[in-house]
Coordinates of C-alpha atoms in Angstrom, one line a residue:
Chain A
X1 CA -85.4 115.0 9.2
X2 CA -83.7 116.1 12.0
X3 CA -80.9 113.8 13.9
X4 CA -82.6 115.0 16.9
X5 CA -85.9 113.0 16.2
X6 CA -84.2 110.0 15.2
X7 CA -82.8 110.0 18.5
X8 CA -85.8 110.3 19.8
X9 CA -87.5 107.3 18.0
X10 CA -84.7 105.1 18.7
X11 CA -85.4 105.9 22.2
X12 CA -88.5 104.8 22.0
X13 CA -87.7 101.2 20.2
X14 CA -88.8 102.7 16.9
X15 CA -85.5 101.9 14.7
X16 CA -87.4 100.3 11.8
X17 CA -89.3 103.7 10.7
X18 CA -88.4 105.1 7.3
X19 CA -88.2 108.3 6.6
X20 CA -91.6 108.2 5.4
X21 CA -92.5 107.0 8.8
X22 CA -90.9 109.3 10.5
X23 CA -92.1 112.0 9.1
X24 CA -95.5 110.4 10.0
X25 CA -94.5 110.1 13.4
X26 CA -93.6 114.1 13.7
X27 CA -96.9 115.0 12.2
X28 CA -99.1 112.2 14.5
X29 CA -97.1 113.7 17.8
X30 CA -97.6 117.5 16.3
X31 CA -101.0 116.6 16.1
X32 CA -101.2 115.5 19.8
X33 CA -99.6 118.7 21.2
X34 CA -102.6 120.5 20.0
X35 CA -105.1 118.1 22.8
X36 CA -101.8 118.0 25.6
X37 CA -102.3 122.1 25.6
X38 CA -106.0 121.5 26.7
X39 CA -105.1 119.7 29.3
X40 CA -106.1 121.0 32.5
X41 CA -103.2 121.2 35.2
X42 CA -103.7 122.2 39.0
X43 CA -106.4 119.4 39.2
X44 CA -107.4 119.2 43.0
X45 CA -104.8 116.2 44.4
X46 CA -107.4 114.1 45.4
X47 CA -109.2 114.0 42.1
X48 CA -108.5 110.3 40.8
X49 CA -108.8 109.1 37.4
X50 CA -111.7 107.3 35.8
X51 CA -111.1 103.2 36.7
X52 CA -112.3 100.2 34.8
X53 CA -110.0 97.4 36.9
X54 CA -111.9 95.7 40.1
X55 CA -109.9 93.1 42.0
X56 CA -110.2 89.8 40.9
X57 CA -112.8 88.2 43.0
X58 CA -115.3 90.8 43.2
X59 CA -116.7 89.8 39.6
X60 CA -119.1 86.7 39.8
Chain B
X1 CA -134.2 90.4 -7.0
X2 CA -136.6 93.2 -6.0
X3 CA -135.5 96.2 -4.1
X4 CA -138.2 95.9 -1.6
X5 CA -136.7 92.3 -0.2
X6 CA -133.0 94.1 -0.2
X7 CA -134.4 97.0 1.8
X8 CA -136.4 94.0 4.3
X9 CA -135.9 95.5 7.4
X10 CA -135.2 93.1 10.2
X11 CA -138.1 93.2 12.4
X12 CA -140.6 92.9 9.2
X13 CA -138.2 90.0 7.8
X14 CA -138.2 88.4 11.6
X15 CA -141.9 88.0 10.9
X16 CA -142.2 87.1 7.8
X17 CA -140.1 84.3 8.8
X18 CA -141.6 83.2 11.6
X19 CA -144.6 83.2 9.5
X20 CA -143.1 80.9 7.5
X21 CA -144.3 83.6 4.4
X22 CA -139.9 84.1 3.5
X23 CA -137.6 81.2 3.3
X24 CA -134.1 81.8 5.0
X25 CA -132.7 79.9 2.5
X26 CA -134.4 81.6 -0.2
X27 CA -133.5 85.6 1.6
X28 CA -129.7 84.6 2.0
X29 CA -129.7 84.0 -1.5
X30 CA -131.1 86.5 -2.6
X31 CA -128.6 88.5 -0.6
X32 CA -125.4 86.9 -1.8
X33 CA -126.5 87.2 -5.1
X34 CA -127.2 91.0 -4.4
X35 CA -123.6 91.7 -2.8
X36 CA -121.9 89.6 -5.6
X37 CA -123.4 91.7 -8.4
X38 CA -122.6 95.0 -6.4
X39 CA -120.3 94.4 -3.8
X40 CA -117.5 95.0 -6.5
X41 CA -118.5 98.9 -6.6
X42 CA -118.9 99.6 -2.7
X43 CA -116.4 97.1 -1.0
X44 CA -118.6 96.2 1.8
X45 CA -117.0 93.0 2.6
X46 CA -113.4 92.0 3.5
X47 CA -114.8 88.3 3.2
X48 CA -118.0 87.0 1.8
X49 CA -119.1 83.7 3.5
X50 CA -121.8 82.1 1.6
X51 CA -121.0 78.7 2.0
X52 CA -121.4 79.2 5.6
X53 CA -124.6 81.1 5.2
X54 CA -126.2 78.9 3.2
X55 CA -125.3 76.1 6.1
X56 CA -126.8 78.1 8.5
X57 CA -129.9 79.4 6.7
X58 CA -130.9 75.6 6.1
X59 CA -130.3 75.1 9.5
X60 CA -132.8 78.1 10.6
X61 CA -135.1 76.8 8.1
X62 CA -135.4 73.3 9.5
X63 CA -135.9 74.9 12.9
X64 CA -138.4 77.3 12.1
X65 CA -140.3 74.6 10.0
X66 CA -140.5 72.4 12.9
X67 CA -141.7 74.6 15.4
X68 CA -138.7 75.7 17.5
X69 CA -138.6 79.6 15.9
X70 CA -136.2 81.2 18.8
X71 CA -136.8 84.4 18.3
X72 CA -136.9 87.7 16.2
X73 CA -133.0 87.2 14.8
X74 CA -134.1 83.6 14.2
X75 CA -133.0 83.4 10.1
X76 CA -131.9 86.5 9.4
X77 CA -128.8 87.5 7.6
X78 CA -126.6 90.0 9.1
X79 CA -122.7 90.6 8.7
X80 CA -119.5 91.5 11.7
X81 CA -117.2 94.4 11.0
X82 CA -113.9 92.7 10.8
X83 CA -112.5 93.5 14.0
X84 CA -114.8 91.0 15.4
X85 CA -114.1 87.0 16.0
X86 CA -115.4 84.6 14.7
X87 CA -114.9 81.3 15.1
X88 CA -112.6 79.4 12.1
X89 CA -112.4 82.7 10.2
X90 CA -109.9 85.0 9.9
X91 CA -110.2 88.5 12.1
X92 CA -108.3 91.1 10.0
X93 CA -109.0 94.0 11.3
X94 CA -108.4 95.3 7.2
X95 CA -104.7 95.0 7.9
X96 CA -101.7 93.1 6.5
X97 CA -100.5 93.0 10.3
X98 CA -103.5 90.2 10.9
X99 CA -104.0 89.3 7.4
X100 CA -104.6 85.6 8.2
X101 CA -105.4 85.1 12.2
X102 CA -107.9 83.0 12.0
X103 CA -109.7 83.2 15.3
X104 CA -110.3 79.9 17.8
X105 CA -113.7 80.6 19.3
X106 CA -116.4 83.4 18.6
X107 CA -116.4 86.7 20.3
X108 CA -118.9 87.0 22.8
X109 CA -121.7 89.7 20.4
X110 CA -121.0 86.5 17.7
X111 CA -122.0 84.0 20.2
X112 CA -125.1 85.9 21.5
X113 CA -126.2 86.5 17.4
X114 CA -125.6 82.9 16.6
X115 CA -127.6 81.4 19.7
X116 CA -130.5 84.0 18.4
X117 CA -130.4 82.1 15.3
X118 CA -128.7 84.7 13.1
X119 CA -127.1 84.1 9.6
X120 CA -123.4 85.2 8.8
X121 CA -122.5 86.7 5.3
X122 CA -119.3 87.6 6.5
X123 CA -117.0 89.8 8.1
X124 CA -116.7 93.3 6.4
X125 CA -114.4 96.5 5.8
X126 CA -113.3 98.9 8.2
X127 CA -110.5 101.2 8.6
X128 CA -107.5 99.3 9.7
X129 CA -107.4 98.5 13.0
X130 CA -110.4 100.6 13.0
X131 CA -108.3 103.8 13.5
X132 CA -106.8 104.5 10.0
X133 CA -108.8 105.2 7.2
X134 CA -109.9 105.1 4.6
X135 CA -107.2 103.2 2.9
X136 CA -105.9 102.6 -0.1
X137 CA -102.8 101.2 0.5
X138 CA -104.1 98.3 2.7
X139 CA -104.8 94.7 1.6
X140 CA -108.2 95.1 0.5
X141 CA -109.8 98.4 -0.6
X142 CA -111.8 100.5 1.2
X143 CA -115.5 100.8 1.3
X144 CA -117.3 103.5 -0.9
X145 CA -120.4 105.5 0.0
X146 CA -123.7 103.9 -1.8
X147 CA -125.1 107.0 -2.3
X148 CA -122.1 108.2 -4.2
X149 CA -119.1 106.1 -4.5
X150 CA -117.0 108.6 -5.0
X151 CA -117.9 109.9 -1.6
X152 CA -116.3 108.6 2.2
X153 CA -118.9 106.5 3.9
X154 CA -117.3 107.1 7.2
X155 CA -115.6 104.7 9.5
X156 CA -114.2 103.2 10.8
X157 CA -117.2 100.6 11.0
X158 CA -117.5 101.7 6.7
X159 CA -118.4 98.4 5.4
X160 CA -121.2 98.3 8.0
X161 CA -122.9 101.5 7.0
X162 CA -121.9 100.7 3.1
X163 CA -123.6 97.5 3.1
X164 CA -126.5 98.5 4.9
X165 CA -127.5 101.5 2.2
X166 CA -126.3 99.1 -0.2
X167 CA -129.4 96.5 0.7
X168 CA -126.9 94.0 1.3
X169 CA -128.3 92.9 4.8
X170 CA -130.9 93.9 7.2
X171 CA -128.2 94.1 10.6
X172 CA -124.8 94.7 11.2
X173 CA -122.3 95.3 14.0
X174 CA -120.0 98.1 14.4
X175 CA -117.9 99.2 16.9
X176 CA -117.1 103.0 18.3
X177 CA -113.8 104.2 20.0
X178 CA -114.2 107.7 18.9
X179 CA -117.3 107.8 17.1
X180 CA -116.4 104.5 14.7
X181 CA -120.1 103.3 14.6
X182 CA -121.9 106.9 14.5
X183 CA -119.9 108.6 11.4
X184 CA -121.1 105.9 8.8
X185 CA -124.9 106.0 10.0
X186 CA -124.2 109.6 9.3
X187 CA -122.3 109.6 6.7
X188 CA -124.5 106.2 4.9
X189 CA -128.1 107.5 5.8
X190 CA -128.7 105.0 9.1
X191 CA -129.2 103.9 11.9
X192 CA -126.4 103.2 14.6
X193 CA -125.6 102.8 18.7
X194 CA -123.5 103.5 20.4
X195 CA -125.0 101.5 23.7
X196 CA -123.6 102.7 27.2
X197 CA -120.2 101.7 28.1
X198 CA -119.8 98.3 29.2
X199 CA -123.4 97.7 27.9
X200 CA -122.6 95.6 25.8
X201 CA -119.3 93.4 25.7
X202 CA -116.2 93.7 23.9
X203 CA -114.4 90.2 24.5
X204 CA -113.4 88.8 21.2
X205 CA -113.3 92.2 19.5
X206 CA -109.6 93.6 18.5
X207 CA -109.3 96.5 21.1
X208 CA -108.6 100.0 20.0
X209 CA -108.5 101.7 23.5
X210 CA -109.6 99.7 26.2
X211 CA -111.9 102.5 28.1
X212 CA -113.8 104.0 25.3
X213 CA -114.5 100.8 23.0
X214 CA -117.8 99.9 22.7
X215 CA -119.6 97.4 20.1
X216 CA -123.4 98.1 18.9
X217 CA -125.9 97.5 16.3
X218 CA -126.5 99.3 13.0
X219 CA -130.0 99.0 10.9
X220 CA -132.0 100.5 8.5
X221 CA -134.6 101.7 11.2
X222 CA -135.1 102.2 15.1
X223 CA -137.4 99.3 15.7
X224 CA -134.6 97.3 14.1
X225 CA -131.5 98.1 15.9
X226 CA -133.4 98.3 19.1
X227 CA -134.3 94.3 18.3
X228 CA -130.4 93.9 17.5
X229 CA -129.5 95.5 21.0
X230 CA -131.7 93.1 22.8
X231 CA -129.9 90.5 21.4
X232 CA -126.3 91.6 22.2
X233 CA -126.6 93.6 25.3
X234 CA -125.9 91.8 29.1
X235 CA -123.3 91.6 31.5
X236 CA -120.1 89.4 30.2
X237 CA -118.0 88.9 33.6
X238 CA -114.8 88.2 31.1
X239 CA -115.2 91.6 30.0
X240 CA -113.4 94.0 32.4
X241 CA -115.4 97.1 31.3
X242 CA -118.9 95.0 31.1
X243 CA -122.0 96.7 33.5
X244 CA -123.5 93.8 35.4
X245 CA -127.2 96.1 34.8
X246 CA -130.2 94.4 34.0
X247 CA -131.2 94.9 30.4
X248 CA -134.6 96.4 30.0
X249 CA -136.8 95.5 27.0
X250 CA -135.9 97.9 24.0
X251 CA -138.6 97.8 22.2
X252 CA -141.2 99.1 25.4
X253 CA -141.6 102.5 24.9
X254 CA -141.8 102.4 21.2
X255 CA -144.7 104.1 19.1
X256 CA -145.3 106.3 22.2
X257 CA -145.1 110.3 21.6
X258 CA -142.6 113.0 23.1
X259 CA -145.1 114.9 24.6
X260 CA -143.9 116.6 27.6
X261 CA -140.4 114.9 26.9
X262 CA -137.6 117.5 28.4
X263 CA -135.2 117.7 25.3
X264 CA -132.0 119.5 25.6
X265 CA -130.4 120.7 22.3
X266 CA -126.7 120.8 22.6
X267 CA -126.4 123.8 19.8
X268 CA -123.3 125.1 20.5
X269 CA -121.2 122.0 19.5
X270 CA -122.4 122.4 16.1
X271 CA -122.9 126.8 15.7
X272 CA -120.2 127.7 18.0
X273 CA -117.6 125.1 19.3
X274 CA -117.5 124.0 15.4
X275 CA -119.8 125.9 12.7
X276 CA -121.5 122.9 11.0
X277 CA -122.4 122.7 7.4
X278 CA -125.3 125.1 6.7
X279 CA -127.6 122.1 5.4
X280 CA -126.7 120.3 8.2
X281 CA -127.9 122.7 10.9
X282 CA -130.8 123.3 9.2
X283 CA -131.5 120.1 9.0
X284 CA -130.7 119.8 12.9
X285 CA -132.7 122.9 13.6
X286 CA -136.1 121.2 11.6
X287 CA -135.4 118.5 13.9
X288 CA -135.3 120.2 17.1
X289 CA -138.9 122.1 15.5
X290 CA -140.6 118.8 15.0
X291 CA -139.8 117.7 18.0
X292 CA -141.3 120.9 19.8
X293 CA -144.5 120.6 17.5
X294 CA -145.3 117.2 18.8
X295 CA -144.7 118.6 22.8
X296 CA -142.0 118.0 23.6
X297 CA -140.4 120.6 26.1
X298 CA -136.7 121.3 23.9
X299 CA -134.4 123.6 25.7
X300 CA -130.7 124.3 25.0
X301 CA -128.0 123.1 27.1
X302 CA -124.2 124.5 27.6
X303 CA -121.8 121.2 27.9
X304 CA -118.2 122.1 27.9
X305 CA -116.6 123.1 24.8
X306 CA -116.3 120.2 21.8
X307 CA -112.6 120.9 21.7
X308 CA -112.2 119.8 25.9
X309 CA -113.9 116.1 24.9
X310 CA -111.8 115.4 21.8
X311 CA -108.6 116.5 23.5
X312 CA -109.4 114.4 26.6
X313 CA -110.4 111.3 24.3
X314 CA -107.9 111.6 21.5
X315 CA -105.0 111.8 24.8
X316 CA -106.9 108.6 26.4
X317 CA -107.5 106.9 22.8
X318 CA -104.0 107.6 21.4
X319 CA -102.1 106.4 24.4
X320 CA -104.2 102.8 25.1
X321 CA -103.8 102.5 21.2
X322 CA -100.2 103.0 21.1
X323 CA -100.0 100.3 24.3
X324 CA -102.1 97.4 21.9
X325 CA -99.9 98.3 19.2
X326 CA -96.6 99.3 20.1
X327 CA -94.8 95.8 19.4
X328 CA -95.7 95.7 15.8
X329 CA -94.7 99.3 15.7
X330 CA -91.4 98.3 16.8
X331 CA -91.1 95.2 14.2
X332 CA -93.3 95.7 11.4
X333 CA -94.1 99.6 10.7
X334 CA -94.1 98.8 6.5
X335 CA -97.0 96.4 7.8
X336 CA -99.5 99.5 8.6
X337 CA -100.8 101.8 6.0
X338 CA -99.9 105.1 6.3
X339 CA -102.9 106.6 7.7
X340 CA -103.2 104.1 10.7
X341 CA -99.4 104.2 11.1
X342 CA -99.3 107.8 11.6
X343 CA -102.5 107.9 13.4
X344 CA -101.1 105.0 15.9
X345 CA -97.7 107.0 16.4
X346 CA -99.3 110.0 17.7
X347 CA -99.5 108.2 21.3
X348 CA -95.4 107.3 20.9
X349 CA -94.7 110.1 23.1
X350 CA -97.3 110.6 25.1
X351 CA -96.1 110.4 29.2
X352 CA -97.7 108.3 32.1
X353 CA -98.5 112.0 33.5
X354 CA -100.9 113.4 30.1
X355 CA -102.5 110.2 29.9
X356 CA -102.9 110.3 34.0
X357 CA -104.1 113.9 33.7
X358 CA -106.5 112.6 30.7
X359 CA -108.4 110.1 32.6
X360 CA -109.2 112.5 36.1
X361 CA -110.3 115.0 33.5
X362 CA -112.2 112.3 32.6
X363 CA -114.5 112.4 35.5
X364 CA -114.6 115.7 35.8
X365 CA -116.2 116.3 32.4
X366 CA -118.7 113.2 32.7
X367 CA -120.0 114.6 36.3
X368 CA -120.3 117.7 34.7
X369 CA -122.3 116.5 31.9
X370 CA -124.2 114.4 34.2
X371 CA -125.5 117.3 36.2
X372 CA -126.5 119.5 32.5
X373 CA -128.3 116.1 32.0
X374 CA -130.0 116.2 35.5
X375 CA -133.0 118.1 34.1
X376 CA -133.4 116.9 30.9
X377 CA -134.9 113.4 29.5
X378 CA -132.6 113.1 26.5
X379 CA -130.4 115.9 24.4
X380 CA -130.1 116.2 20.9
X381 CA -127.3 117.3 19.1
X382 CA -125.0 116.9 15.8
X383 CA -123.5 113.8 14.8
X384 CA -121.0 114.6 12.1
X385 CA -120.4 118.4 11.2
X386 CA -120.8 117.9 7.5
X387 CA -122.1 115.6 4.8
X388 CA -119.7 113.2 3.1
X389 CA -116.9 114.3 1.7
X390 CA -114.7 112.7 -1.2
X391 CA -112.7 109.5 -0.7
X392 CA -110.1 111.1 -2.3
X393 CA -110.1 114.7 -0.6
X394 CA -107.2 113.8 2.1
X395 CA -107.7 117.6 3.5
X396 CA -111.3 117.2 3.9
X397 CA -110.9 113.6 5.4
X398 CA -108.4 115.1 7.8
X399 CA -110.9 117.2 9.2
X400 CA -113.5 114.5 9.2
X401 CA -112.0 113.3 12.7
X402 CA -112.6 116.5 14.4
X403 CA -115.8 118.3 12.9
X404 CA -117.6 115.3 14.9
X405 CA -119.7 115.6 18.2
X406 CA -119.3 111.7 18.8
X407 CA -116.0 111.7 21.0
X408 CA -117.6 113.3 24.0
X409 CA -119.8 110.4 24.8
X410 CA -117.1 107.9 24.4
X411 CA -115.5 110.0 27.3
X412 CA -118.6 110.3 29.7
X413 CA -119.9 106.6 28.2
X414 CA -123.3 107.2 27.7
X415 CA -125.5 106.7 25.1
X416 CA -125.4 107.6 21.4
X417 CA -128.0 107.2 18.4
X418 CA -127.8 108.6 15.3
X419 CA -130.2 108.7 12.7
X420 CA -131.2 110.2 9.1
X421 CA -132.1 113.5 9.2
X422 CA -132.6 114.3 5.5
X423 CA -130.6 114.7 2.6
X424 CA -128.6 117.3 1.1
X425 CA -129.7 119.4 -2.1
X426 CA -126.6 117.0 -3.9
X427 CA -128.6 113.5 -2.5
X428 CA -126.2 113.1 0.5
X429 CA -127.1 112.3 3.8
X430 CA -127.8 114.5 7.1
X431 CA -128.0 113.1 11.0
X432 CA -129.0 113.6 14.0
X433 CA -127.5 112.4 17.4
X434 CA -129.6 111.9 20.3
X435 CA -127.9 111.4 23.4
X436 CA -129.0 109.4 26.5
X437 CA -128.6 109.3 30.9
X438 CA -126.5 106.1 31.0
X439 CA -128.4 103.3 30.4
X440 CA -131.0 104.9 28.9
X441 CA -131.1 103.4 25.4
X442 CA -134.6 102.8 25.3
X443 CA -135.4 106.3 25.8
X444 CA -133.3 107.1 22.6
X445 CA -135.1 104.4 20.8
X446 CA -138.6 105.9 21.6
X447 CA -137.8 109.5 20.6
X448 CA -135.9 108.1 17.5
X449 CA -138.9 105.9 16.1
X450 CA -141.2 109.1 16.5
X451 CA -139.2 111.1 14.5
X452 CA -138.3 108.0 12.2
X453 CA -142.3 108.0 12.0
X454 CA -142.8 111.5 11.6
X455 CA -140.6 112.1 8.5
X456 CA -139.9 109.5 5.4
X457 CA -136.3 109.6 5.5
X458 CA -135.6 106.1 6.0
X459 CA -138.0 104.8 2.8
X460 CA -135.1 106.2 0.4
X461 CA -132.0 104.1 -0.7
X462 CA -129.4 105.0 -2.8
X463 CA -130.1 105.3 -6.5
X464 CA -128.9 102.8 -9.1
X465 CA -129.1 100.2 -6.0
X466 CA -133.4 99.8 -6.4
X467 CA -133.6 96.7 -8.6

């Protein structure tokens, strides 16, 4: 395991993994890279993302 | 006990109750003693209630018996997947993390089954958290397939499809992030929905990922599930997600045909995007020719590739998940199994900007879908890719989360009902996924009960489970 991705967990608050869990924690982000590379980029600017919040008050 | 009161479905049990021709009392005990003599083999439950049941069932009893039946639910066992509160009993969600949070009021699904008059059994397995699974290092073991126990009955909601092939209960709940209620009805041989987004609510339930949660009903049959919708579905103003839509009678359009019906068949998420199992898409394709026999006008549609919806939802589900859970990721990793735990870390990383990006994709792919769907009544399409695999094939399981056409209407929300489609030439089960316009359950329940009518698939039940 590389010193560079314990520094990375630490960053993240992560101190307790294990080894194990680290090396669980490379595979789960590897994993992730694969769907971030579909990711479309140069999305017109005004397209907004999908919302669930409403302001408080305009619920019954 | 006889297999033909295990395999009641709901709606015949609803009126033999009602009839006063089956005793609650009598069919809840029946049932425990059915789940205690098996339950041991398939794992079903997390926590039996009987006590409770029995309370209950007396209660429906002296109801019923006194004139005040309240409705088709009224007596009638079912059991909660174990993300979902109940009142006074623990809500694990099959993890040490939770492993005695006993929860202070019922979720809002529990309150809506208990004012119909329902009977709890208990609360039952599902991969932890209902992301990692299935299992084995985990407080309780996971559920096994009835129709081979050496096989994966799906999941997450796996107790829910386990117990329902097992005969243990006529009704069930599930819940479906990424396609958590539709892989066991595939996988277990039947029935689930996955209702609209917002549909019906998630307050009470332990969230995975806050925009693509959904909780629904899973049955033996159509007409049952549709009965189990009508019960849980509504507008919950606590729930932030919840549709404030009217909610139509399920049950009106069943036992009519699908002639002239405009069916799309999504083929290419299950011969091109993905190349399903050979059984499977024949098994699909038989489908799609009944459906044509009867007259119904089917058609293939061109969605956007497979691979687009399971990278926008797996960036959405994996970064909301890693929100929920990122304190006990800090303090307690050993507390996860490894499967959730490494499932849970994949959104560590993730930046404000991917997930951002995620969710505008979002829209883009649902109002593209919605105009493909702008012609059509209904589409069909694959639910799972492949039959059941073994429990303990880890590579085969692996691939289980992605040879799936289930996450792309947990990004565009709408509708979602599997069924059986057959069986493979081993006795495992096939599916079908019909797909709705939002809101448009019932239309899925019609077209489901015609072909539930038209073929025999949901008469058979695991062998070595009949008597």
């Amino acid at each position: 395991m590389t010193e560079e991705l314990r520094d990375k967990v630490r960053t993240l608050g992560l101190d307790r993994l294990t080894e194990e869990h680290l090396a669980q924690f490379e595979r789960g982000t590897t994993g992730m890279e694969r769907h971030l590379q579909r990711l479309p980029r140069g999305m017109p600017a005004a397209q907004e993302p999908a919302h669930v919040y409403r302001a408080k008050g305009e619920t019954p | 006990m006889s297999g033909e009161l295990a395999y009641l479905g709901l709606a015949e049990a609803a009126e033999l109750i009602r009839t006063k021709k089956l005793s609650p009392v009598e069919y809840v005990t029946a049932l425990l003693a059915r789940i205690e003599r098996y339950d041991a083999k398939y794992n079903a439950f997390i926590a039996l209630t009987p006590e409770r049941a029995l309370k209950a069932a007396r209660a429906a009893e002296a109801e019923i018996t006194a004139g005040r039946w309240r409705g088709p639910f009224h007596g009638v066992p079912y059991a909660l997947k174990d993300i979902i509160d109940v009142e006074g009993l623990a809500t694990t969600a099959h993890s040490k993390i939770l492993k005695g949070n006993i929860a202070r009021r019922h979720a809002v699904v529990t309150e809506r089954l208990e004012a119909a008059g329902g009977v709890l059994l208990g609360k039952l397995s599902t991969h932890e958290f209902a992301i990692g699974g299935p299992s084995f290092d985990l407080p309780w073991p996971p559920a096994r397939n009835p129709w081979n126990r050496d096989h994966f009955c799906g999941g997450s909601s796996s107790g829910s499809g386990a117990g329902l092939a097992a005969g243990f209960f006529p009704a069930a709940l599930g819940t479906d992030t990424g396609g958590s209620i539709r892989n066991p009805a595939s996988m277990c041989g039947i029935t689930g929905m996955k209702a609209t987004y917002g549909r019906v609510s998630r307050r009470g339930v332990a969230p995975l990922a806050f925009s693509l949660d959904h909780i629904g009903p899973m049955t033996r049959t159509v007409r049952d599930n549709a009965l189990m919708l009508q019960v849980i579905a509504g507008h919950d103003p606590g729930d932030p997600g919840s549709a404030d839509e009217p909610v139509p009678d399920y049950g009106a359009l069943l036992g009519q045909d699908v002639r002239g019906l405009r069916i799309g068949v999504i083929r290419h998420f299950y011969t091109r995007d993905v190349a399903g199992d050979p059984e499977q898409v024949e098994a699909l394709d038989a489908a799609v020719q009944l459906l044509a026999g009867a007259g119904a006008e089917t058609s293939e549609i061109t969605l956007p590739a497979l691979q687009d919806f399971s990278a926008c939802g797996q960036i959405i589900l994996a970064a909301e998940a890693y929100a929920v859970h990122e304190p006990w990721l800090r303090k307690r990793p050993e507390d996860y199994g490894a499967r959730a735990r490494e499932r849970l870390l994949a959104g560590a990383t993730l930046r404000a900007v991917d997930y951002l990006q995620a969710v505008r994709w979002r829209l883009q792919l649902r109002d593209r879908v919605a105009r493909d769907f702008a012609d059509i009544d209904l589409a069909i399409t694959a639910s799972s890719m492949d039959p059941a695999c073994r429990i303990d094939d880890d590579e085969a399981l692996a691939t289980n989360y992605w040879r799936q056409a289930r996450m792309p209407f947990n990004v565009t929300g709408q509708p979602g009902l599997v069924v059986p489609a057959g069986f493979t030439k081993s006795g495992l089960p096939l599916s079908l996924q019909l797909v709705g316009h939002p809101f448009g359950e019932a239309m899925l329940y019609r077209v489901a009960q015609f072909y539930e009518d038209a073929t025999s698939w949901t008469k058979r039940h695991p062998p070595g489970l009949l008597d």
